mmCIF file of C-alpha atoms in Angstrom:
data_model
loop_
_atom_site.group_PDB
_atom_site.id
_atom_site.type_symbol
_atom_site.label_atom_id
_atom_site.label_comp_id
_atom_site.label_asym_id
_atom_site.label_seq_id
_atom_site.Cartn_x
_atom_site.Cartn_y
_atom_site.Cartn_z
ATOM 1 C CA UNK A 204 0.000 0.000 0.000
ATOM 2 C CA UNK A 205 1.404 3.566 -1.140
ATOM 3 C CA UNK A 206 0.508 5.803 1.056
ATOM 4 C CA UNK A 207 0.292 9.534 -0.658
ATOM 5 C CA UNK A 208 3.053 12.277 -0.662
ATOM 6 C CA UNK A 209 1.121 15.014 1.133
ATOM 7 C CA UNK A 210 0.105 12.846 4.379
ATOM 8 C CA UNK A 211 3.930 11.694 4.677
ATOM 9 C CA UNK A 212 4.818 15.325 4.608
ATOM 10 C CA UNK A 213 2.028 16.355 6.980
ATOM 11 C CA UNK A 214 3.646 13.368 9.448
ATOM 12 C CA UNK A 215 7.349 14.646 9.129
ATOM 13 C CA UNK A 216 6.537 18.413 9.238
ATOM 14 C CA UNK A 217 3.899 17.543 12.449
ATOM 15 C CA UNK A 218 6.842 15.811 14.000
ATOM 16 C CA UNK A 219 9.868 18.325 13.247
ATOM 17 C CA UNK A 220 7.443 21.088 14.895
ATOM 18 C CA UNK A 221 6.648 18.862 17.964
ATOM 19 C CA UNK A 222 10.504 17.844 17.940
ATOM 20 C CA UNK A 223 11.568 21.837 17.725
ATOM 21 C CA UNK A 224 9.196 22.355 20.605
ATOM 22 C CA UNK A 225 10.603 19.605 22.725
ATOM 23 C CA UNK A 226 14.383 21.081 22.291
ATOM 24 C CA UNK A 227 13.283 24.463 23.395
ATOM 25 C CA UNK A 228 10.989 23.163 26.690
ATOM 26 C CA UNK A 229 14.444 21.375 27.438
ATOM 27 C CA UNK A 230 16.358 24.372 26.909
ATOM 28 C CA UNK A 231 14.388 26.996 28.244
ATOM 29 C CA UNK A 232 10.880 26.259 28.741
ATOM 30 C CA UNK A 233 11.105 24.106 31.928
ATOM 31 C CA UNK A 234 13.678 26.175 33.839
ATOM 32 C CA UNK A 235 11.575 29.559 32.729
ATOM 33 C CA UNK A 236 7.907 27.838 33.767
ATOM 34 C CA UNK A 237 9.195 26.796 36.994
ATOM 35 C CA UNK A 238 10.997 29.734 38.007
ATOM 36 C CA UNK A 239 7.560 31.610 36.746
ATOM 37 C CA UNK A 240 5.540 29.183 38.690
ATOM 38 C CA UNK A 241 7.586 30.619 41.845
ATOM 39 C CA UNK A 242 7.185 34.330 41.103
ATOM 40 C CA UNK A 243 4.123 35.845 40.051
ATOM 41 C CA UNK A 244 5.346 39.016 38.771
ATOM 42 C CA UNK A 245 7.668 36.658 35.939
ATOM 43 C CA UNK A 246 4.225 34.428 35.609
ATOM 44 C CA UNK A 247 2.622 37.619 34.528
ATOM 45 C CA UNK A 248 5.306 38.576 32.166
ATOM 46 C CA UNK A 249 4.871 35.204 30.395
ATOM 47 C CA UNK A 250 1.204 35.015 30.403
ATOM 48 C CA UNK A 251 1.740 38.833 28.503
ATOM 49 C CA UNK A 252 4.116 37.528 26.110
ATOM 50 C CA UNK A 253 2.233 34.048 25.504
ATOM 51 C CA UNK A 254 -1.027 36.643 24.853
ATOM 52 C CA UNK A 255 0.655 38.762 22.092
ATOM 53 C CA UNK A 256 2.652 35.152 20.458
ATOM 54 C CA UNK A 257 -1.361 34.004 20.883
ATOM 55 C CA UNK A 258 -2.643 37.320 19.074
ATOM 56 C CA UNK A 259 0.704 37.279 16.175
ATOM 57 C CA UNK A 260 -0.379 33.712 15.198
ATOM 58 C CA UNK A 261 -4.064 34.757 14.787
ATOM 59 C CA UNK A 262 -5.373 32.835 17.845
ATOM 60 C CA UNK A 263 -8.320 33.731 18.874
ATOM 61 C CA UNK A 264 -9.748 32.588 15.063
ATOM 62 C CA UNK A 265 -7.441 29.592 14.442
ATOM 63 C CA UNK A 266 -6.461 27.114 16.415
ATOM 64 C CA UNK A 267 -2.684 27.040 17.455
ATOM 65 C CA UNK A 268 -0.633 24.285 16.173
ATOM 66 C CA UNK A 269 3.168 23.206 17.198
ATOM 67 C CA UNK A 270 4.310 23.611 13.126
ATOM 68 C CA UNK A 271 3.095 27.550 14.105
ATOM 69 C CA UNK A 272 4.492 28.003 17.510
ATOM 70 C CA UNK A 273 7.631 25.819 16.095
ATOM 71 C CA UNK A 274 7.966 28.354 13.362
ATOM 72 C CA UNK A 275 7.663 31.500 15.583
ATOM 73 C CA UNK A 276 9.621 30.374 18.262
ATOM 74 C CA UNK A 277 12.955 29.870 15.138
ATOM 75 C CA UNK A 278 11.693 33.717 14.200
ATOM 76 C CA UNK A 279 12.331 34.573 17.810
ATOM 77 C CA UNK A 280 15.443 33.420 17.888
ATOM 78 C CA UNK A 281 16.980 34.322 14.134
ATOM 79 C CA UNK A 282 15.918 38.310 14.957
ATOM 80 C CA UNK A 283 17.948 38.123 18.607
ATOM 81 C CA UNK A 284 20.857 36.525 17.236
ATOM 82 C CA UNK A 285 20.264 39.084 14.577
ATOM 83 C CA UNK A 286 20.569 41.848 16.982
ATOM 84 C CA UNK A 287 23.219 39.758 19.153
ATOM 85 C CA UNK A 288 21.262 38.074 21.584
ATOM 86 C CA UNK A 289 23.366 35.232 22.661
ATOM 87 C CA UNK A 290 21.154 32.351 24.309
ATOM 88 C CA UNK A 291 21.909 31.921 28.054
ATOM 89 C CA UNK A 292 24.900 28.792 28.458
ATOM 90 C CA UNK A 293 24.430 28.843 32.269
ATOM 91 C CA UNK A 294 21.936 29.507 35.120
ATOM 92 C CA UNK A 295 19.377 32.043 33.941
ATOM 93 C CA UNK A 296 18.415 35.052 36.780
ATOM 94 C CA UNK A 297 14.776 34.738 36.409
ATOM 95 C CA UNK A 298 14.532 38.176 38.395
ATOM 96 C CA UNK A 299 14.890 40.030 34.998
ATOM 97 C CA UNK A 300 15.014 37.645 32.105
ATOM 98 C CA UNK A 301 15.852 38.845 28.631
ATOM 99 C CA UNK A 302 12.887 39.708 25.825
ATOM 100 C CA UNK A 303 13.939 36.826 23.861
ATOM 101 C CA UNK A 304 14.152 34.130 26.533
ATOM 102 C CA UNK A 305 11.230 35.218 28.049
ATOM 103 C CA UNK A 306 9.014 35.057 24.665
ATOM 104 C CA UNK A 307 11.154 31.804 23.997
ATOM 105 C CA UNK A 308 9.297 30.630 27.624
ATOM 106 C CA UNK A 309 5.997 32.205 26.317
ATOM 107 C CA UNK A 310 6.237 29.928 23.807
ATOM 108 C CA UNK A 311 6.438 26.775 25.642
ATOM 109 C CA UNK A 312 3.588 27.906 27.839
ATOM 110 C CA UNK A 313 1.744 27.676 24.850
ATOM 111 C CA UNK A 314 2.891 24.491 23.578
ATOM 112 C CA UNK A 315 1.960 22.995 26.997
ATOM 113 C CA UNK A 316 -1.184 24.313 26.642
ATOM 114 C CA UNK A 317 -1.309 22.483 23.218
ATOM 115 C CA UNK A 318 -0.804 19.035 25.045
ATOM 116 C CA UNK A 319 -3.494 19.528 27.180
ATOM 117 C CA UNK A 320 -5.963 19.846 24.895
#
């Protein structure tokens, strides 16, 4: 049985985005959500950012999907290391976390929110 072109690429792109997603909740997202679960004034910062990432993507009329939140979260990061962001190598101080890590975190929030449902 063949099975056709467009549902294998559906698969492999639906599993790159979750796979992209996974990498970032490793590198960022768990740290940032617990450290954001400990202070409210960084949970408010992320529920701000994961708003606007919600409002970019259109999603209050279309459902959010990993292969969008995959593809904003790379956009995130090309225009910081654009502008010479350099991602954290060490312990992040949650206290005042950069734009770019902090939308990177956003991101993740969302995602989560994606497994949920």
């Amino acid at each position: 049985m063949r099975v056709p072109f467009s549902r294998v690429a559906s698969r492999t792109a639906v599993d790159s985005a979750q796979s992209s997603l996974a990498a970032l909740t490793v590198s960022v997202g768990t740290a940032g959500l617990a450290a954001a679960a400990a202070r409210p004034g960084l949970l408010a910062l992320v529920d701000q950012h994961a708003a606007a990432v919600r409002d970019s993507l259109d999603g209050d009329r279309r459902p959010l999907t990993a292969a969008a939140l995959a593809g904003y979260a790379e956009g995130v990061r090309t225009v910081a290391y654009e502008h010479g962001w350099v991602p954290p190598t060490g312990p992040v101080d949650w206290s005042e976390p950069e734009w770019p890590l902090t939308r990177l975190v956003a991101v993740c929030a969302l995602a989560r929110s994606l497994q949920g449902a």
